[in-house]
Amino acid sequence: MHPPLTIKDVVRAIKPLARIPRPDGDNEGDCINSDSIMRALSQKHREQVIRAEEVLHEYTRQLDGQPNRRAVNTLTRNGFSSFLNEDQYEPDRIVGRTTVEDWEIDISDPSNEPDDD
C-alpha cells in the first residue's frame, strides 16, 4: 500500500485540467469526465482526466468510503471548490464535484440506477 495522498499530490494531478480546451459543441456545464467530453478529448487529455479523477476519488474519501471532510475542505481552501455528500435518492452513494478553473470534474460514486436512455 502506498502512503496517503497529500494536497500537493492532488494539485499536481488536477492542475493540468485547467489547460484542456473545451471541445466544440453544446457541452457547456458538462463535467470534464462526462462521456460526451471524454469522447472529444485527445488520448493525452483523457489520461490526465482519468488520473485526476482517480486521485480525487482516493483523496476525498476515508478508508470506509465515506467523505473525508478535511480533504474536501483542504481542496476548497486551495482554490478548488469541492463538495461530497450522500446522494439524495441513493443513500449508499456519495456524489460530488471539484472545480478546476472553468472545468468541473465529477467525483461521485457510480450510480446503481439504470440510465434513462
Backbone as JSON, one array per atom type, in Angstrom:
{
  "sequence": "MHPPLTIKDVVRAIKPLARIPRPDGDNEGDCINSDSIMRALSQKHREQVIRAEEVLHEYTRQLDGQPNRRAVNTLTRNGFSSFLNEDQYEPDRIVGRTTVEDWEIDISDPSNEPDDD",
  "N": [[0.85, -1.18, 0.0], [0.48, 2.25, -0.72], [1.74, 5.44, 0.56], [-0.51, 7.85, 2.13], [-2.23, 10.21, 0.04], [-1.21, 13.59, -0.48], [-2.18, 17.1, -0.33], [-0.56, 18.38, -2.14], [0.07, 16.32, -3.94], [-2.44, 15.94, -5.05], [-3.04, 18.45, -6.21], [-1.03, 18.51, -8.14], [-2.0, 16.52, -9.83], [-4.5, 17.51, -10.67], [-4.25, 20.13, -11.64], [-3.36, 20.25, -14.39], [-5.77, 19.95, -15.77], [-6.92, 22.42, -16.12], [-5.79, 23.46, -18.38], [-6.87, 22.11, -20.48], [-8.63, 22.37, -23.44], [-12.08, 23.26, -23.98], [-14.12, 21.1, -25.83], [-15.62, 21.65, -29.08], [-19.14, 22.21, -29.52], [-22.36, 21.57, -27.96], [-21.83, 21.6, -24.93], [-21.53, 22.98, -22.64], [-21.28, 23.27, -19.2], [-21.12, 20.56, -18.84], [-19.38, 18.01, -17.11], [-15.83, 17.53, -17.07], [-15.12, 14.87, -17.1], [-17.3, 13.62, -18.17], [-19.08, 11.42, -20.41], [-19.62, 12.6, -22.93], [-17.74, 14.67, -23.16], [-15.29, 13.35, -22.71], [-15.12, 11.65, -24.96], [-14.43, 13.45, -26.94], [-11.91, 14.36, -26.35], [-8.3, 14.43, -26.66], [-6.06, 11.58, -26.57], [-4.01, 12.0, -24.68], [-5.13, 14.03, -23.06], [-7.41, 12.68, -22.13], [-6.16, 10.74, -20.53], [-5.03, 12.39, -18.56], [-7.37, 13.36, -17.36], [-8.53, 10.99, -16.38], [-6.56, 10.2, -14.54], [-6.66, 12.4, -12.75], [-9.28, 12.12, -11.8], [-9.11, 9.62, -10.48], [-7.2, 10.21, -8.46], [-8.51, 12.29, -7.06], [-10.78, 10.88, -6.18], [-9.66, 8.99, -4.43], [-8.38, 10.7, -2.56], [-10.47, 12.2, -1.42], [-12.01, 10.52, 0.09], [-12.63, 8.54, 3.01], [-11.17, 5.56, 4.48], [-13.34, 3.84, 4.75], [-14.95, 4.59, 2.7], [-16.58, 6.76, 3.06], [-17.19, 10.35, 2.86], [-14.31, 12.4, 3.17], [-14.16, 14.93, 5.05], [-12.23, 16.8, 5.88], [-10.32, 16.65, 3.8], [-11.88, 17.49, 1.61], [-12.48, 20.11, 2.41], [-9.85, 21.1, 2.48], [-9.17, 21.04, -0.23], [-10.95, 23.02, -1.18], [-10.01, 25.26, 0.25], [-7.61, 25.54, -1.05], [-8.26, 26.59, -3.46], [-9.84, 25.01, -5.12], [-12.87, 24.55, -5.45], [-15.05, 22.34, -3.84], [-17.36, 19.64, -3.24], [-18.86, 16.93, -1.45], [-21.14, 14.55, -0.77], [-23.81, 12.48, 0.65], [-25.93, 10.85, -1.7], [-29.14, 12.03, -2.56], [-31.17, 10.26, -3.33], [-30.05, 7.74, -3.41], [-28.84, 6.56, -0.73], [-26.51, 5.11, -0.12], [-24.69, 5.94, -1.89], [-22.11, 8.2, -2.78], [-21.91, 11.53, -3.8], [-20.42, 14.14, -5.73], [-18.42, 17.04, -6.7], [-15.55, 18.67, -8.08], [-14.1, 21.79, -8.72], [-12.0, 23.0, -11.23], [-10.67, 25.65, -12.3], [-12.24, 26.56, -15.24], [-13.48, 24.15, -15.52], [-15.46, 21.43, -14.24], [-15.08, 18.49, -12.35], [-16.49, 15.36, -12.01], [-16.78, 13.62, -9.07], [-18.23, 11.58, -8.08], [-19.58, 8.47, -6.76], [-20.24, 5.58, -8.8], [-23.52, 5.27, -10.22], [-26.28, 3.25, -9.14], [-28.62, 3.26, -10.36], [-30.64, 2.62, -13.26], [-29.8, 3.81, -16.58], [-31.54, 6.45, -18.31], [-31.87, 6.03, -21.01]],
  "CA": [[0.0, 0.0, 0.0], [1.29, 3.47, -0.82], [1.41, 6.43, 1.58], [-1.69, 8.66, 1.81], [-2.01, 11.36, -0.84], [-1.19, 14.93, 0.13], [-2.79, 18.11, -1.18], [0.39, 18.64, -3.24], [-0.14, 15.25, -4.92], [-3.72, 16.18, -5.71], [-2.89, 19.64, -7.06], [-0.2, 18.09, -9.27], [-2.82, 15.72, -10.72], [-5.68, 18.2, -11.21], [-3.93, 21.41, -12.29], [-3.33, 20.18, -15.86], [-7.12, 20.01, -16.34], [-7.23, 23.81, -16.45], [-5.26, 23.76, -19.72], [-7.57, 21.31, -21.5], [-9.66, 23.2, -24.07], [-13.43, 22.69, -24.08], [-14.41, 20.72, -27.21], [-16.75, 22.32, -29.74], [-20.43, 21.55, -29.35], [-23.24, 22.0, -26.87], [-21.39, 20.84, -23.75], [-21.33, 23.92, -21.53], [-21.83, 22.73, -17.96], [-20.79, 19.14, -18.7], [-18.12, 17.75, -16.4], [-14.74, 17.14, -17.95], [-15.06, 13.42, -17.19], [-18.55, 13.08, -18.71], [-18.85, 10.68, -21.65], [-19.64, 13.48, -24.1], [-16.47, 15.41, -23.21], [-14.17, 12.4, -22.82], [-15.03, 11.16, -26.35], [-13.88, 14.51, -27.79], [-10.56, 14.73, -25.92], [-7.16, 13.65, -27.16], [-5.66, 10.5, -25.67], [-3.24, 12.6, -23.59], [-6.06, 14.72, -22.16], [-8.22, 11.65, -21.45], [-5.33, 10.15, -19.47], [-4.94, 13.38, -17.48], [-8.67, 13.39, -16.68], [-8.67, 9.73, -15.63], [-5.63, 10.29, -13.39], [-7.21, 13.37, -11.8], [-10.47, 11.51, -11.18], [-8.65, 8.58, -9.54], [-6.55, 10.86, -7.32], [-9.55, 12.97, -6.28], [-11.62, 9.88, -5.53], [-8.91, 8.45, -3.29], [-8.08, 11.76, -1.59], [-11.67, 12.76, -0.78], [-12.76, 9.51, 0.82], [-11.98, 7.82, 4.09], [-10.99, 4.14, 4.14], [-14.64, 3.17, 4.68], [-15.68, 5.1, 1.55], [-17.33, 7.97, 3.4], [-16.47, 11.59, 2.53], [-13.27, 12.91, 4.05], [-14.49, 16.37, 5.12], [-10.99, 17.58, 5.96], [-9.75, 16.69, 2.46], [-12.76, 18.33, 0.78], [-12.23, 21.49, 2.84], [-8.5, 21.47, 2.06], [-9.26, 21.35, -1.66], [-11.62, 24.31, -1.32], [-9.08, 26.3, 0.73], [-6.53, 25.66, -2.02], [-8.78, 27.17, -4.7], [-10.56, 24.03, -5.91], [-14.17, 24.39, -4.8], [-15.42, 20.92, -3.84], [-18.36, 19.13, -2.3], [-19.01, 15.49, -1.47], [-22.23, 14.25, 0.16], [-24.66, 11.34, 0.3], [-26.93, 11.09, -2.73], [-30.49, 12.2, -2.01], [-32.03, 9.12, -3.67], [-29.29, 6.51, -3.16], [-28.05, 6.93, 0.45], [-25.21, 4.42, -0.08], [-23.86, 6.52, -2.95], [-21.53, 9.51, -2.5], [-21.88, 12.37, -5.0], [-19.69, 15.39, -5.55], [-17.67, 17.63, -7.81], [-14.45, 19.59, -7.78], [-13.91, 22.77, -9.79], [-10.63, 23.34, -11.61], [-10.87, 26.8, -13.18], [-13.51, 26.53, -15.96], [-13.97, 22.78, -15.56], [-15.84, 20.65, -13.06], [-14.85, 17.05, -12.5], [-17.43, 14.6, -11.19], [-16.07, 12.67, -8.2], [-19.29, 10.75, -7.49], [-19.58, 7.03, -6.93], [-21.14, 5.2, -9.89], [-24.92, 5.12, -9.83], [-26.9, 1.94, -9.29], [-29.86, 3.49, -11.1], [-30.5, 2.42, -14.71], [-29.83, 5.02, -17.41], [-32.85, 6.76, -18.89], [-31.75, 6.01, -22.47]],
  "C": [[0.9, 1.25, 0.0], [0.88, 4.46, 0.26], [0.19, 7.26, 1.16], [-1.3, 9.84, 0.91], [-2.0, 12.65, -0.03], [-1.89, 15.9, -0.81], [-1.86, 18.44, -2.35], [0.26, 17.59, -4.33], [-1.4, 15.52, -5.74], [-3.62, 17.36, -6.66], [-2.08, 19.29, -8.31], [-1.03, 17.3, -10.29], [-3.95, 16.51, -11.37], [-5.37, 19.5, -11.94], [-3.88, 21.33, -13.81], [-4.71, 20.26, -16.51], [-7.47, 21.42, -16.8], [-6.77, 24.17, -17.86], [-5.94, 22.96, -20.83], [-8.67, 22.17, -22.11], [-11.01, 22.48, -24.11], [-13.7, 22.34, -25.54], [-15.59, 21.52, -27.77], [-18.02, 21.53, -29.48], [-21.17, 22.1, -28.16], [-22.9, 21.2, -25.62], [-21.1, 21.75, -22.56], [-22.0, 23.34, -20.29], [-21.56, 21.25, -17.78], [-19.46, 19.01, -17.96], [-17.07, 17.24, -17.38], [-14.64, 15.62, -18.09], [-16.39, 12.8, -17.61], [-18.23, 12.37, -20.03], [-18.74, 11.6, -22.86], [-18.33, 14.26, -24.25], [-15.31, 14.44, -23.45], [-14.0, 11.9, -24.26], [-14.33, 12.16, -27.25], [-12.44, 14.9, -27.44], [-9.49, 13.88, -26.59], [-6.82, 12.56, -26.14], [-4.91, 11.06, -24.45], [-4.16, 13.27, -22.58], [-6.97, 13.73, -21.43], [-7.44, 11.03, -20.3], [-5.18, 11.1, -18.29], [-6.24, 13.42, -16.67], [-8.85, 12.14, -15.83], [-7.78, 9.75, -14.39], [-6.19, 11.23, -12.33], [-8.42, 12.79, -11.07], [-10.07, 10.46, -10.14], [-8.05, 9.2, -8.28], [-7.59, 11.55, -6.45], [-10.42, 11.98, -5.53], [-10.93, 9.32, -4.29], [-8.74, 9.49, -2.19], [-9.31, 12.19, -0.79], [-12.49, 11.75, -0.01], [-11.92, 8.89, 1.93], [-11.86, 6.35, 3.68], [-12.31, 3.4, 4.01], [-15.5, 3.69, 3.53], [-16.49, 6.36, 1.81], [-16.51, 9.22, 3.05], [-15.46, 11.96, 3.61], [-13.43, 14.43, 4.08], [-13.23, 17.24, 5.16], [-10.36, 17.72, 4.57], [-10.56, 17.6, 1.53], [-12.54, 19.8, 1.13], [-10.85, 21.98, 2.42], [-8.47, 21.81, 0.57], [-9.85, 22.74, -1.87], [-10.69, 25.44, -0.88], [-7.92, 26.54, -0.24], [-7.03, 26.11, -3.4], [-9.53, 26.22, -5.6], [-11.88, 23.71, -5.2], [-14.66, 22.95, -4.95], [-16.57, 20.66, -2.89], [-18.46, 17.62, -2.5], [-20.01, 15.12, -0.37], [-22.92, 12.95, -0.24], [-25.64, 11.76, -0.77], [-28.31, 11.13, -2.09], [-31.35, 10.95, -2.21], [-31.36, 7.77, -3.46], [-28.36, 6.77, -1.97], [-26.69, 6.23, 0.56], [-24.23, 4.98, -1.1], [-23.39, 7.91, -2.53], [-21.45, 10.28, -3.82], [-21.12, 13.65, -4.72], [-18.97, 15.83, -6.8], [-16.55, 18.49, -7.25], [-14.29, 20.51, -8.99], [-12.43, 23.06, -9.97], [-10.75, 24.4, -12.71], [-12.21, 26.69, -13.89], [-14.14, 25.15, -16.03], [-14.48, 22.33, -14.2], [-15.53, 19.21, -13.37], [-15.75, 16.33, -11.51], [-16.64, 13.57, -10.39], [-17.05, 11.75, -7.47], [-18.98, 9.27, -7.65], [-20.47, 6.72, -8.14], [-22.56, 5.01, -9.37], [-25.38, 3.69, -10.02], [-28.19, 2.04, -10.08], [-29.63, 3.22, -12.58], [-30.53, 3.75, -15.45], [-31.21, 5.2, -18.01], [-32.83, 6.73, -20.42], [-32.86, 5.24, -23.12]]
}
